[in-house]
mmCIF file of C-alpha atoms in Angstrom:
data_model
loop_
_atom_site.group_PDB
_atom_site.id
_atom_site.type_symbol
_atom_site.label_atom_id
_atom_site.label_comp_id
_atom_site.label_asym_id
_atom_site.label_seq_id
_atom_site.Cartn_x
_atom_site.Cartn_y
_atom_site.Cartn_z
ATOM 1 C CA MET A 1 24.689 15.680 -7.228
ATOM 2 C CA THR A 2 22.765 17.156 -10.614
ATOM 3 C CA LYS A 3 18.791 17.168 -10.094
ATOM 4 C CA LEU A 4 16.544 17.608 -13.013
ATOM 5 C CA ARG A 5 13.791 18.875 -10.940
ATOM 6 C CA GLY A 6 10.695 16.920 -12.711
ATOM 7 C CA GLY A 7 12.154 15.227 -15.237
ATOM 8 C CA LEU A 8 14.503 12.362 -15.852
ATOM 9 C CA THR A 9 17.252 12.454 -13.021
ATOM 10 C CA VAL A 10 20.962 12.182 -13.735
ATOM 11 C CA GLY A 11 22.842 11.503 -10.313
ATOM 12 C CA LEU A 12 19.879 12.044 -8.096
ATOM 13 C CA ALA A 13 21.793 10.356 -5.078
ATOM 14 C CA VAL A 14 24.606 7.968 -4.482
ATOM 15 C CA ILE A 15 23.363 4.595 -5.417
ATOM 16 C CA VAL A 16 25.344 1.824 -4.130
ATOM 17 C CA ALA A 17 24.778 -2.018 -4.691
ATOM 18 C CA ALA A 18 25.353 -3.799 -1.213
ATOM 19 C CA VAL A 19 25.729 -7.341 -3.208
ATOM 20 C CA VAL A 20 26.850 -8.223 -6.891
ATOM 21 C CA TRP A 21 25.938 -11.332 -8.231
ATOM 22 C CA PRO A 22 25.957 -12.166 -12.115
ATOM 23 C CA ALA A 23 23.771 -11.115 -14.256
ATOM 24 C CA ALA A 24 22.647 -14.329 -15.667
ATOM 25 C CA ILE A 25 21.185 -15.414 -12.268
ATOM 26 C CA PHE A 26 18.477 -12.755 -12.761
ATOM 27 C CA ALA A 27 16.910 -13.589 -15.856
ATOM 28 C CA ALA A 28 13.913 -11.674 -16.035
ATOM 29 C CA PRO A 29 11.255 -14.589 -15.570
ATOM 30 C CA GLY A 30 8.213 -12.098 -16.119
ATOM 31 C CA ALA A 31 4.571 -11.810 -14.370
ATOM 32 C CA ASN A 32 2.826 -15.139 -12.697
ATOM 33 C CA ALA A 33 -0.315 -15.332 -11.794
ATOM 34 C CA GLY A 34 0.959 -16.579 -8.320
ATOM 35 C CA ASP A 35 2.580 -13.247 -7.906
ATOM 36 C CA TRP A 36 2.071 -10.314 -4.782
ATOM 37 C CA PRO A 37 3.451 -7.624 -7.223
ATOM 38 C CA GLN A 38 2.167 -4.557 -5.460
ATOM 39 C CA PHE A 39 0.312 -3.132 -2.359
ATOM 40 C CA ARG A 40 -2.614 -5.005 -1.678
ATOM 41 C CA GLY A 41 -2.193 -7.780 -4.340
ATOM 42 C CA PRO A 42 -2.705 -8.306 -7.888
ATOM 43 C CA ASP A 43 -5.683 -6.274 -8.453
ATOM 44 C CA GLY A 44 -5.357 -4.114 -5.246
ATOM 45 C CA ASN A 45 -8.089 -5.404 -3.359
ATOM 46 C CA GLY A 46 -6.185 -7.434 -1.103
ATOM 47 C CA THR A 47 -7.340 -10.691 -2.399
ATOM 48 C CA ALA A 48 -4.881 -13.411 -3.013
ATOM 49 C CA VAL A 49 -4.587 -16.054 -5.483
ATOM 50 C CA GLY A 50 -5.086 -19.503 -4.470
ATOM 51 C CA GLU A 51 -6.133 -21.882 -1.678
ATOM 52 C CA ASP A 52 -3.624 -23.516 0.230
ATOM 53 C CA TYR A 53 -2.123 -21.055 2.624
ATOM 54 C CA PRO A 54 -1.530 -21.781 6.354
ATOM 55 C CA LEU A 55 -4.242 -21.234 9.027
ATOM 56 C CA THR A 56 -1.890 -21.841 11.835
ATOM 57 C CA TRP A 57 1.794 -20.712 12.491
ATOM 58 C CA GLY A 58 4.527 -19.863 15.202
ATOM 59 C CA PRO A 59 7.910 -20.814 16.691
ATOM 60 C CA GLY A 60 8.522 -24.357 15.279
ATOM 61 C CA GLU A 61 5.209 -24.105 13.042
ATOM 62 C CA ASN A 62 4.966 -23.627 9.396
ATOM 63 C CA ILE A 63 8.001 -21.094 9.704
ATOM 64 C CA LYS A 64 9.675 -21.481 6.588
ATOM 65 C CA TRP A 65 12.463 -18.942 6.915
ATOM 66 C CA LYS A 66 13.147 -16.039 9.214
ATOM 67 C CA ILE A 67 15.763 -13.313 8.273
ATOM 68 C CA ASP A 68 16.934 -10.301 9.870
ATOM 69 C CA LEU A 69 16.589 -6.784 8.516
ATOM 70 C CA ALA A 70 18.958 -4.128 9.443
ATOM 71 C CA ASP A 71 17.035 -0.953 9.242
ATOM 72 C CA PRO A 72 12.991 -0.997 9.990
ATOM 73 C CA GLY A 73 10.234 0.123 8.008
ATOM 74 C CA ALA A 74 6.531 -0.393 7.266
ATOM 75 C CA GLY A 75 6.414 -1.057 3.939
ATOM 76 C CA SER A 76 5.060 -4.261 2.350
ATOM 77 C CA PRO A 77 7.133 -7.325 0.937
ATOM 78 C CA ILE A 78 6.090 -7.886 -2.833
ATOM 79 C CA VAL A 79 6.674 -11.403 -4.344
ATOM 80 C CA SER A 80 7.507 -12.325 -7.825
ATOM 81 C CA GLY A 81 9.549 -14.557 -9.936
ATOM 82 C CA GLY A 82 10.787 -16.433 -7.176
ATOM 83 C CA ARG A 83 12.125 -12.845 -5.007
ATOM 84 C CA VAL A 84 11.208 -11.131 -2.297
ATOM 85 C CA PHE A 85 11.565 -7.150 -2.596
ATOM 86 C CA LEU A 86 11.412 -5.006 0.537
ATOM 87 C CA ALA A 87 12.002 -1.108 1.212
ATOM 88 C CA SER A 88 13.670 -0.031 4.546
ATOM 89 C CA GLY A 89 15.392 2.609 5.452
ATOM 90 C CA SER A 90 18.220 4.086 8.045
ATOM 91 C CA GLU A 91 16.488 5.706 11.296
ATOM 92 C CA ASP A 92 17.600 9.208 10.504
ATOM 93 C CA GLY A 93 16.785 8.399 6.619
ATOM 94 C CA ARG A 94 20.047 8.932 4.921
ATOM 95 C CA GLN A 95 20.319 5.738 3.405
ATOM 96 C CA ARG A 96 16.719 4.200 1.695
ATOM 97 C CA ASN A 97 16.672 0.793 0.463
ATOM 98 C CA LEU A 98 15.564 -1.722 -1.671
ATOM 99 C CA LEU A 99 16.163 -5.241 -0.732
ATOM 100 C CA CYS A 100 15.859 -8.137 -3.186
ATOM 101 C CA ILE A 101 15.881 -11.854 -1.174
ATOM 102 C CA ASP A 102 15.301 -15.399 -2.105
ATOM 103 C CA ARG A 103 11.994 -16.664 -1.942
ATOM 104 C CA ASN A 104 13.298 -20.216 -1.105
ATOM 105 C CA ASP A 105 15.612 -19.529 1.734
ATOM 106 C CA GLY A 106 15.515 -15.906 2.623
ATOM 107 C CA THR A 107 19.122 -15.386 1.232
ATOM 108 C CA LEU A 108 19.785 -11.489 0.395
ATOM 109 C CA LEU A 109 20.638 -11.364 -2.897
ATOM 110 C CA TRP A 110 21.104 -7.624 -3.269
ATOM 111 C CA THR A 111 20.793 -4.083 -1.966
ATOM 112 C CA LYS A 112 20.065 -1.084 -3.752
ATOM 113 C CA THR A 113 20.760 2.146 -1.478
ATOM 114 C CA VAL A 114 19.624 5.982 -2.114
ATOM 115 C CA GLU A 115 22.076 8.269 -0.198
ATOM 116 C CA PHE A 116 19.870 11.293 0.850
ATOM 117 C CA GLY A 117 20.172 14.297 3.172
ATOM 118 C CA GLU A 118 18.463 15.214 6.109
ATOM 119 C CA ASP A 119 14.244 14.634 6.193
ATOM 120 C CA THR A 120 11.467 14.588 8.244
ATOM 121 C CA THR A 121 9.112 11.923 9.115
ATOM 122 C CA HIS A 122 6.939 10.457 12.441
ATOM 123 C CA PRO A 123 8.302 7.903 14.933
ATOM 124 C CA GLN A 124 5.313 5.536 14.170
ATOM 125 C CA ASN A 125 6.015 6.230 10.085
ATOM 126 C CA PRO A 126 9.980 5.457 9.757
ATOM 127 C CA PHE A 127 11.746 5.792 6.444
ATOM 128 C CA GLY A 128 11.244 2.591 3.878
ATOM 129 C CA SER A 129 7.352 2.604 4.679
ATOM 130 C CA THR A 130 6.176 2.344 1.045
ATOM 131 C CA THR A 131 5.731 -1.135 -0.818
ATOM 132 C CA PRO A 132 7.875 -1.830 -4.369
ATOM 133 C CA ALA A 133 6.141 -2.282 -7.554
ATOM 134 C CA THR A 134 6.741 -4.646 -10.115
ATOM 135 C CA ASP A 135 5.510 -6.190 -13.429
ATOM 136 C CA GLY A 136 8.266 -9.131 -13.353
ATOM 137 C CA THR A 137 10.828 -7.638 -15.324
ATOM 138 C CA HIS A 138 11.072 -4.133 -13.918
ATOM 139 C CA VAL A 139 10.870 -3.034 -9.551
ATOM 140 C CA VAL A 140 10.093 0.259 -8.709
ATOM 141 C CA VAL A 141 10.191 1.653 -5.337
ATOM 142 C CA TRP A 142 9.219 5.196 -4.052
ATOM 143 C CA HIS A 143 11.139 6.814 -1.421
ATOM 144 C CA GLY A 144 9.605 10.139 -1.178
ATOM 145 C CA SER A 145 11.959 13.454 -1.463
ATOM 146 C CA ALA A 146 14.550 10.983 -2.390
ATOM 147 C CA GLY A 147 13.116 9.676 -5.658
ATOM 148 C CA LEU A 148 11.064 7.220 -7.579
ATOM 149 C CA HIS A 149 13.481 4.598 -8.606
ATOM 150 C CA CYS A 150 13.403 1.710 -11.177
ATOM 151 C CA TYR A 151 15.890 -1.297 -11.406
ATOM 152 C CA ASP A 152 15.594 -4.503 -13.185
ATOM 153 C CA PHE A 153 16.008 -8.002 -11.328
ATOM 154 C CA ALA A 154 19.292 -8.427 -11.146
ATOM 155 C CA GLY A 155 19.359 -4.629 -9.272
ATOM 156 C CA ARG A 156 20.770 -2.388 -12.373
ATOM 157 C CA SER A 157 19.323 1.244 -12.502
ATOM 158 C CA ILE A 158 16.766 1.778 -15.637
ATOM 159 C CA TRP A 159 15.612 5.158 -14.255
ATOM 160 C CA SER A 160 15.600 7.424 -11.352
ATOM 161 C CA ARG A 161 13.181 10.413 -11.215
ATOM 162 C CA ASP A 162 13.087 13.454 -8.660
ATOM 163 C CA LEU A 163 9.574 14.233 -8.500
ATOM 164 C CA GLY A 164 10.055 17.222 -5.815
ATOM 165 C CA GLU A 165 9.855 17.796 -1.976
ATOM 166 C CA PHE A 166 7.380 15.812 -0.010
ATOM 167 C CA LYS A 167 7.950 16.658 3.782
ATOM 168 C CA HIS A 168 5.323 16.115 6.423
ATOM 169 C CA ILE A 169 5.296 15.770 10.129
ATOM 170 C CA TRP A 170 3.798 12.120 9.242
ATOM 171 C CA GLY A 171 6.221 11.694 6.071
ATOM 172 C CA TYR A 172 5.673 9.650 3.108
ATOM 173 C CA GLY A 173 3.878 6.542 2.392
ATOM 174 C CA SER A 174 1.687 6.147 -0.451
ATOM 175 C CA SER A 175 2.983 3.151 -2.601
ATOM 176 C CA PRO A 176 3.200 3.346 -6.653
ATOM 177 C CA ILE A 177 1.177 0.569 -8.646
ATOM 178 C CA ILE A 178 1.418 -0.717 -12.103
ATOM 179 C CA TYR A 179 -0.921 -1.187 -14.898
ATOM 180 C CA LYS A 180 0.221 -2.877 -17.796
ATOM 181 C CA ASP A 181 2.670 -0.528 -19.515
ATOM 182 C CA LYS A 182 1.940 2.170 -17.107
ATOM 183 C CA LEU A 183 3.425 3.250 -13.155
ATOM 184 C CA ILE A 184 1.034 5.111 -11.240
ATOM 185 C CA LEU A 185 2.004 7.125 -8.052
ATOM 186 C CA GLN A 186 -0.505 9.566 -5.474
ATOM 187 C CA THR A 187 2.883 11.401 -4.019
ATOM 188 C CA GLY A 188 1.141 12.526 -0.898
ATOM 189 C CA PRO A 189 1.744 15.431 0.853
ATOM 190 C CA GLY A 190 4.477 17.954 -0.298
ATOM 191 C CA GLU A 191 5.221 21.358 -2.308
ATOM 192 C CA ARG A 192 2.534 19.813 -4.654
ATOM 193 C CA VAL A 193 0.177 16.939 -4.306
ATOM 194 C CA PHE A 194 -0.433 15.206 -7.641
ATOM 195 C CA LEU A 195 -1.059 12.046 -8.995
ATOM 196 C CA THR A 196 0.956 11.114 -12.288
ATOM 197 C CA ALA A 197 1.385 7.975 -14.642
ATOM 198 C CA ILE A 198 4.811 7.219 -15.571
ATOM 199 C CA ASP A 199 6.089 5.253 -19.059
ATOM 200 C CA LEU A 200 7.086 1.987 -16.439
ATOM 201 C CA ALA A 201 10.221 1.438 -19.923
ATOM 202 C CA SER A 202 11.530 4.972 -20.203
ATOM 203 C CA GLY A 203 10.636 6.798 -16.782
ATOM 204 C CA LYS A 204 9.346 9.567 -18.864
ATOM 205 C CA THR A 205 5.984 11.267 -17.704
ATOM 206 C CA LEU A 206 2.685 10.391 -19.045
ATOM 207 C CA TRP A 207 0.447 12.598 -17.485
ATOM 208 C CA GLU A 208 0.256 14.770 -13.808
ATOM 209 C CA THR A 209 -3.130 15.856 -12.225
ATOM 210 C CA ASP A 210 -2.313 18.175 -9.584
ATOM 211 C CA GLU A 211 -4.990 17.924 -6.194
ATOM 212 C CA PRO A 212 -5.929 21.526 -4.719
ATOM 213 C CA TYR A 213 -7.044 21.448 -1.063
ATOM 214 C CA ASN A 214 -9.331 24.498 -0.244
ATOM 215 C CA GLY A 215 -9.927 23.549 3.242
ATOM 216 C CA ASP A 216 -9.527 25.714 6.352
ATOM 217 C CA LYS A 217 -6.735 23.193 8.156
ATOM 218 C CA SER A 218 -2.705 23.806 8.707
ATOM 219 C CA PRO A 219 -0.523 21.934 6.087
ATOM 220 C CA ASP A 220 0.226 19.598 9.225
ATOM 221 C CA ASP A 221 -2.935 18.543 9.879
ATOM 222 C CA VAL A 222 -3.890 17.720 5.621
ATOM 223 C CA GLY A 223 -2.692 14.673 3.814
ATOM 224 C CA SER A 224 -3.413 11.629 1.760
ATOM 225 C CA TRP A 225 -1.207 8.748 1.928
ATOM 226 C CA SER A 226 -3.406 6.445 0.555
ATOM 227 C CA THR A 227 -2.438 4.174 -2.613
ATOM 228 C CA PRO A 228 -4.961 4.742 -5.472
ATOM 229 C CA VAL A 229 -6.288 1.285 -7.431
ATOM 230 C CA VAL A 230 -7.355 0.773 -10.822
ATOM 231 C CA ALA A 231 -10.776 -0.971 -11.663
ATOM 232 C CA GLN A 232 -12.934 -1.138 -14.305
ATOM 233 C CA VAL A 233 -15.902 1.819 -14.357
ATOM 234 C CA ASP A 234 -18.535 2.678 -16.463
ATOM 235 C CA GLY A 235 -16.584 -0.175 -18.833
ATOM 236 C CA GLN A 236 -13.132 1.629 -19.050
ATOM 237 C CA PRO A 237 -10.085 1.634 -16.408
ATOM 238 C CA GLN A 238 -10.255 4.299 -13.988
ATOM 239 C CA VAL A 239 -7.718 5.373 -11.285
ATOM 240 C CA ILE A 240 -9.213 5.853 -8.381
ATOM 241 C CA CYS A 241 -7.756 7.639 -5.495
ATOM 242 C CA ALA A 242 -8.511 8.654 -1.605
ATOM 243 C CA MET A 243 -7.560 12.691 -1.536
ATOM 244 C CA SER A 244 -7.639 14.493 1.785
ATOM 245 C CA THR A 245 -11.030 15.541 1.170
ATOM 246 C CA ARG A 246 -12.493 13.347 -1.087
ATOM 247 C CA VAL A 247 -12.281 10.311 -3.402
ATOM 248 C CA CYS A 248 -11.673 10.783 -7.194
ATOM 249 C CA GLY A 249 -12.176 8.627 -10.405
ATOM 250 C CA TYR A 250 -9.296 9.627 -13.615
ATOM 251 C CA ASP A 251 -9.163 8.599 -17.051
ATOM 252 C CA LEU A 252 -6.077 5.928 -16.916
ATOM 253 C CA ASP A 253 -4.847 7.186 -20.313
ATOM 254 C CA SER A 254 -5.110 10.823 -20.067
ATOM 255 C CA GLY A 255 -5.253 11.153 -16.074
ATOM 256 C CA ASP A 256 -8.447 13.716 -16.457
ATOM 257 C CA LEU A 257 -10.564 13.841 -13.641
ATOM 258 C CA LEU A 258 -13.749 12.158 -14.489
ATOM 259 C CA TRP A 259 -15.484 12.341 -10.992
ATOM 260 C CA TRP A 260 -15.057 12.923 -7.461
ATOM 261 C CA CYS A 261 -16.948 11.795 -4.102
ATOM 262 C CA ASN A 262 -16.717 14.486 -1.158
ATOM 263 C CA GLY A 263 -17.363 13.777 2.221
ATOM 264 C CA LEU A 264 -13.570 12.917 3.750
ATOM 265 C CA ASN A 265 -13.063 15.979 5.379
ATOM 266 C CA GLY A 266 -12.978 15.681 9.118
ATOM 267 C CA SER A 267 -13.630 18.484 12.274
ATOM 268 C CA SER A 268 -10.323 18.871 13.334
ATOM 269 C CA TYR A 269 -8.224 16.839 10.369
ATOM 270 C CA ASP A 270 -8.193 16.286 6.698
ATOM 271 C CA VAL A 271 -6.118 12.971 6.789
ATOM 272 C CA VAL A 272 -6.722 9.822 4.932
ATOM 273 C CA SER A 273 -4.314 6.762 5.306
ATOM 274 C CA SER A 274 -6.062 3.778 3.808
ATOM 275 C CA SER A 275 -6.865 2.931 0.530
ATOM 276 C CA PRO A 276 -10.215 3.420 -1.408
ATOM 277 C CA LEU A 277 -11.732 -0.014 -1.555
ATOM 278 C CA VAL A 278 -13.894 -1.189 -4.631
ATOM 279 C CA GLY A 279 -15.809 -4.189 -5.479
ATOM 280 C CA ASP A 280 -19.129 -5.057 -7.099
ATOM 281 C CA GLY A 281 -19.612 -1.369 -8.448
ATOM 282 C CA ILE A 282 -19.108 0.025 -5.275
ATOM 283 C CA GLY A 283 -16.265 1.894 -3.405
ATOM 284 C CA PHE A 284 -15.549 2.423 0.404
ATOM 285 C CA ALA A 285 -13.357 4.749 1.970
ATOM 286 C CA MET A 286 -12.190 5.847 5.575
ATOM 287 C CA ALA A 287 -10.574 9.241 6.828
ATOM 288 C CA ASP A 288 -8.142 8.633 9.479
ATOM 289 C CA LEU A 289 -7.592 10.020 13.321
ATOM 290 C CA ARG A 290 -11.638 8.861 13.552
ATOM 291 C CA GLY A 291 -12.423 11.097 10.766
ATOM 292 C CA PRO A 292 -15.585 10.746 8.562
ATOM 293 C CA ALA A 293 -16.226 6.868 6.773
ATOM 294 C CA MET A 294 -18.184 6.946 3.255
ATOM 295 C CA ALA A 295 -19.472 4.416 0.499
ATOM 296 C CA PHE A 296 -20.573 5.589 -2.935
ATOM 297 C CA LYS A 297 -21.425 4.186 -6.274
ATOM 298 C CA LEU A 298 -18.553 4.270 -8.739
ATOM 299 C CA GLY A 299 -18.393 6.379 -11.831
ATOM 300 C CA GLY A 300 -20.757 8.904 -13.096
ATOM 301 C CA SER A 301 -19.585 12.378 -14.242
ATOM 302 C CA GLY A 302 -18.394 15.412 -12.040
ATOM 303 C CA ASP A 303 -19.655 15.722 -8.632
ATOM 304 C CA VAL A 304 -21.357 12.581 -7.627
ATOM 305 C CA THR A 305 -21.333 13.312 -4.019
ATOM 306 C CA ALA A 306 -25.291 13.956 -3.896
ATOM 307 C CA SER A 307 -26.182 11.117 -6.852
ATOM 308 C CA ASN A 308 -23.815 8.345 -5.783
ATOM 309 C CA ARG A 309 -22.918 8.678 -2.301
ATOM 310 C CA LEU A 310 -25.049 5.456 -0.045
ATOM 311 C CA TRP A 311 -23.986 6.834 3.221
ATOM 312 C CA HIS A 312 -21.640 9.083 5.064
ATOM 313 C CA VAL A 313 -20.647 9.033 8.701
ATOM 314 C CA GLU A 314 -19.005 12.027 10.380
ATOM 315 C CA LYS A 315 -18.447 11.263 13.742
ATOM 316 C CA ARG A 316 -17.689 8.488 16.399
ATOM 317 C CA ASN A 317 -15.738 6.388 13.508
ATOM 318 C CA PRO A 318 -12.551 4.426 14.662
ATOM 319 C CA SER A 319 -9.216 5.718 13.561
ATOM 320 C CA SER A 320 -7.948 3.681 10.445
ATOM 321 C CA VAL A 321 -4.878 3.232 8.557
ATOM 322 C CA GLY A 322 -5.322 -0.215 6.630
ATOM 323 C CA THR A 323 -7.907 -1.097 4.276
ATOM 324 C CA GLY A 324 -10.453 -4.094 4.777
ATOM 325 C CA VAL A 325 -12.282 -6.333 1.999
ATOM 326 C CA ILE A 326 -15.624 -6.750 0.495
ATOM 327 C CA VAL A 327 -16.619 -9.824 0.677
ATOM 328 C CA GLY A 328 -20.314 -10.613 -1.070
ATOM 329 C CA GLY A 329 -21.626 -6.913 -0.293
ATOM 330 C CA TYR A 330 -20.227 -6.578 3.233
ATOM 331 C CA VAL A 331 -17.036 -4.796 4.462
ATOM 332 C CA PHE A 332 -14.789 -6.247 6.756
ATOM 333 C CA ARG A 333 -12.428 -3.470 8.043
ATOM 334 C CA PRO A 334 -9.589 -3.345 10.722
ATOM 335 C CA ASN A 335 -9.383 -0.279 13.059
ATOM 336 C CA ALA A 336 -6.338 1.296 14.516
ATOM 337 C CA LYS A 337 -7.959 2.840 17.801
ATOM 338 C CA PRO A 338 -9.805 1.573 19.077
ATOM 339 C CA GLY A 339 -8.758 -1.991 18.312
ATOM 340 C CA THR A 340 -11.190 -4.034 16.470
ATOM 341 C CA ILE A 341 -12.369 -5.826 13.642
ATOM 342 C CA GLU A 342 -15.772 -5.085 12.263
ATOM 343 C CA CYS A 343 -18.235 -5.868 9.286
ATOM 344 C CA LEU A 344 -20.586 -3.584 8.071
ATOM 345 C CA ASN A 345 -23.225 -3.543 5.423
ATOM 346 C CA ALA A 346 -21.386 -2.231 2.051
ATOM 347 C CA GLU A 347 -24.454 -0.243 0.636
ATOM 348 C CA THR A 348 -25.980 1.069 3.988
ATOM 349 C CA GLY A 349 -23.390 1.130 6.383
ATOM 350 C CA GLU A 350 -25.356 -0.437 8.887
ATOM 351 C CA SER A 351 -22.633 -2.319 11.434
ATOM 352 C CA LEU A 352 -23.455 -5.562 11.698
ATOM 353 C CA TRP A 353 -20.769 -6.700 14.356
ATOM 354 C CA LYS A 354 -17.949 -5.756 15.969
ATOM 355 C CA SER A 355 -14.992 -8.002 17.645
ATOM 356 C CA ARG A 356 -12.603 -6.520 20.062
ATOM 357 C CA ALA A 357 -9.213 -7.233 18.957
ATOM 358 C CA LYS A 358 -5.347 -5.365 18.879
ATOM 359 C CA ASP A 359 -4.101 -2.100 17.240
ATOM 360 C CA HIS A 360 -4.683 -2.892 13.426
ATOM 361 C CA TRP A 361 -2.602 -0.639 10.897
ATOM 362 C CA ALA A 362 -1.922 -3.329 8.491
ATOM 363 C CA SER A 363 -4.881 -3.843 5.733
ATOM 364 C CA MET A 364 -6.628 -7.349 5.540
ATOM 365 C CA VAL A 365 -5.846 -10.324 3.191
ATOM 366 C CA LEU A 366 -8.874 -12.412 1.862
ATOM 367 C CA ALA A 367 -6.744 -15.813 1.042
ATOM 368 C CA GLY A 368 -8.649 -19.390 0.845
ATOM 369 C CA GLY A 369 -11.991 -18.234 2.187
ATOM 370 C CA HIS A 370 -10.584 -16.996 5.262
ATOM 371 C CA VAL A 371 -9.900 -13.250 6.165
ATOM 372 C CA TYR A 372 -6.249 -12.430 7.759
ATOM 373 C CA ALA A 373 -5.833 -9.442 10.049
ATOM 374 C CA LEU A 374 -2.238 -8.515 11.088
ATOM 375 C CA SER A 375 -1.854 -6.397 14.329
ATOM 376 C CA GLN A 376 0.938 -4.091 15.043
ATOM 377 C CA ARG A 377 2.006 -6.241 18.021
ATOM 378 C CA GLY A 378 2.661 -9.218 15.432
ATOM 379 C CA ALA A 379 -0.476 -11.002 15.763
ATOM 380 C CA THR A 380 -2.450 -12.167 13.004
ATOM 381 C CA ILE A 381 -6.429 -12.974 13.541
ATOM 382 C CA VAL A 382 -7.877 -15.233 11.017
ATOM 383 C CA PHE A 383 -11.698 -15.020 10.271
ATOM 384 C CA LYS A 384 -14.406 -16.356 8.458
ATOM 385 C CA PRO A 385 -16.270 -13.481 6.031
ATOM 386 C CA ASP A 386 -19.212 -14.133 7.786
ATOM 387 C CA PRO A 387 -21.786 -11.147 8.267
ATOM 388 C CA GLN A 388 -23.807 -12.816 10.765
ATOM 389 C CA ALA A 389 -20.899 -12.895 13.694
ATOM 390 C CA PHE A 390 -17.290 -12.860 14.227
ATOM 391 C CA GLN A 391 -15.921 -16.337 13.709
ATOM 392 C CA GLU A 392 -11.807 -16.411 14.689
ATOM 393 C CA VAL A 393 -10.633 -19.552 13.031
ATOM 394 C CA ALA A 394 -6.823 -18.887 14.869
ATOM 395 C CA GLU A 395 -4.920 -16.296 16.207
ATOM 396 C CA ASN A 396 -0.991 -16.512 15.405
ATOM 397 C CA GLU A 397 1.737 -14.920 17.457
ATOM 398 C CA LEU A 398 5.196 -13.403 16.322
ATOM 399 C CA ASP A 399 7.829 -11.227 17.860
ATOM 400 C CA GLY A 400 8.204 -8.078 17.001
ATOM 401 C CA VAL A 401 6.231 -4.610 16.076
ATOM 402 C CA THR A 402 4.459 -4.070 12.512
ATOM 403 C CA ASN A 403 2.503 -2.183 10.648
ATOM 404 C CA ALA A 404 2.942 -3.772 7.599
ATOM 405 C CA THR A 405 0.360 -5.661 5.327
ATOM 406 C CA PRO A 406 1.613 -9.066 4.277
ATOM 407 C CA ALA A 407 1.813 -10.655 0.973
ATOM 408 C CA PHE A 408 0.538 -13.853 -0.001
ATOM 409 C CA SER A 409 1.564 -16.159 -2.910
ATOM 410 C CA GLU A 410 1.477 -19.528 -3.996
ATOM 411 C CA GLY A 411 0.759 -20.678 -0.298
ATOM 412 C CA GLN A 412 3.018 -19.037 1.322
ATOM 413 C CA ILE A 413 2.721 -15.996 3.567
ATOM 414 C CA PHE A 414 5.316 -13.151 3.998
ATOM 415 C CA ILE A 415 5.437 -11.158 7.081
ATOM 416 C CA ARG A 416 7.452 -8.201 7.785
ATOM 417 C CA THR A 417 7.995 -6.683 11.167
ATOM 418 C CA GLU A 418 10.513 -3.904 12.036
ATOM 419 C CA GLU A 419 13.389 -6.651 12.549
ATOM 420 C CA HIS A 420 12.511 -9.355 10.764
ATOM 421 C CA LEU A 421 10.953 -10.905 7.575
ATOM 422 C CA TYR A 422 9.175 -14.167 8.008
ATOM 423 C CA CYS A 423 8.017 -16.966 5.239
ATOM 424 C CA ILE A 424 5.334 -18.528 6.619
ATOM 425 C CA GLY A 425 3.853 -22.228 4.380
ATOM 426 C CA ASN A 426 2.183 -25.341 5.336
#
């Protein structure tokens, strides 16, 4: 096996096509407005296009199809051009998979498997815990130390990259996103921690920006698994990412660090799992393991902690893995431990209400005027985004454990558990 560290890779790993179909079947349809093409949807903010999504489901109700998954994973499904794409991995991590599934009936169309050696992760974060990304023609999946891989919709390999070794007791989990012709990836903990932009067509690096760590925690207690977002800030698209101690804004074209807001470092851990939440010129971020939470005005130059940070809460925060949604100046967030759903005033940080729920690792989705919150036990709470009081509309149970955020596309909801993938529709 030949590895070109940091460059285009020749024989990065053995890639096996489990199912081969005639190429004519897979004419790439291009991106569609109703697609769910990456983690947390088209804009990375957890907002679905369209209105007609089911509010209730269960055995015998609104389940269009259900299929078995051979391997677990916590990565979310994505949906584009009549296909559902999903990452998974064997328990020992020696096989990392990308699955392509027909969205109409759940038929497995093909599987691409990357063979890899021994690797490290945590039982709560199985291999296959990243979400693929697509532009309607390319589909890209990040397998951590096993590389970054790009395929077409027929499952043909376009390019592969070896970006280095990324080992941590919690494994890997940040997902790639696509903005126009660029793939953006925050690598997560490893030999290096960096944000990179890669040309989607060729796989060549456009820029890399390292994230230094100047804290006092041990390597096992430091890391960001946050997926970046692209937002319009100061009249230009910027990449915004929550690192282990701060939130940073980068120039999309050059990777230059434009601004940063400190405040995510905790007393015991400097760990971030959730993605930054942006809306109405405000950013919101939370550390994990009961670390700090904060909100800040987007933009500026250099260290904007003093000028832009709106509020900062250091103690008595819940553990945060999933990301919430911003609706009308209010943050609705899922909390992992204790298991609650909470509403905050985005500008002041005031907690307006908190409702007991289950442990939520998945991120919330806003669809058709309702918020969907999926728990680790497979139950989805549907509620109205009302800052005055918690208003539950429905609670829908499915069998199985899950940490994956659901995908919403053209009136259908795709929910992944450790053993199954469901398509839910009216």
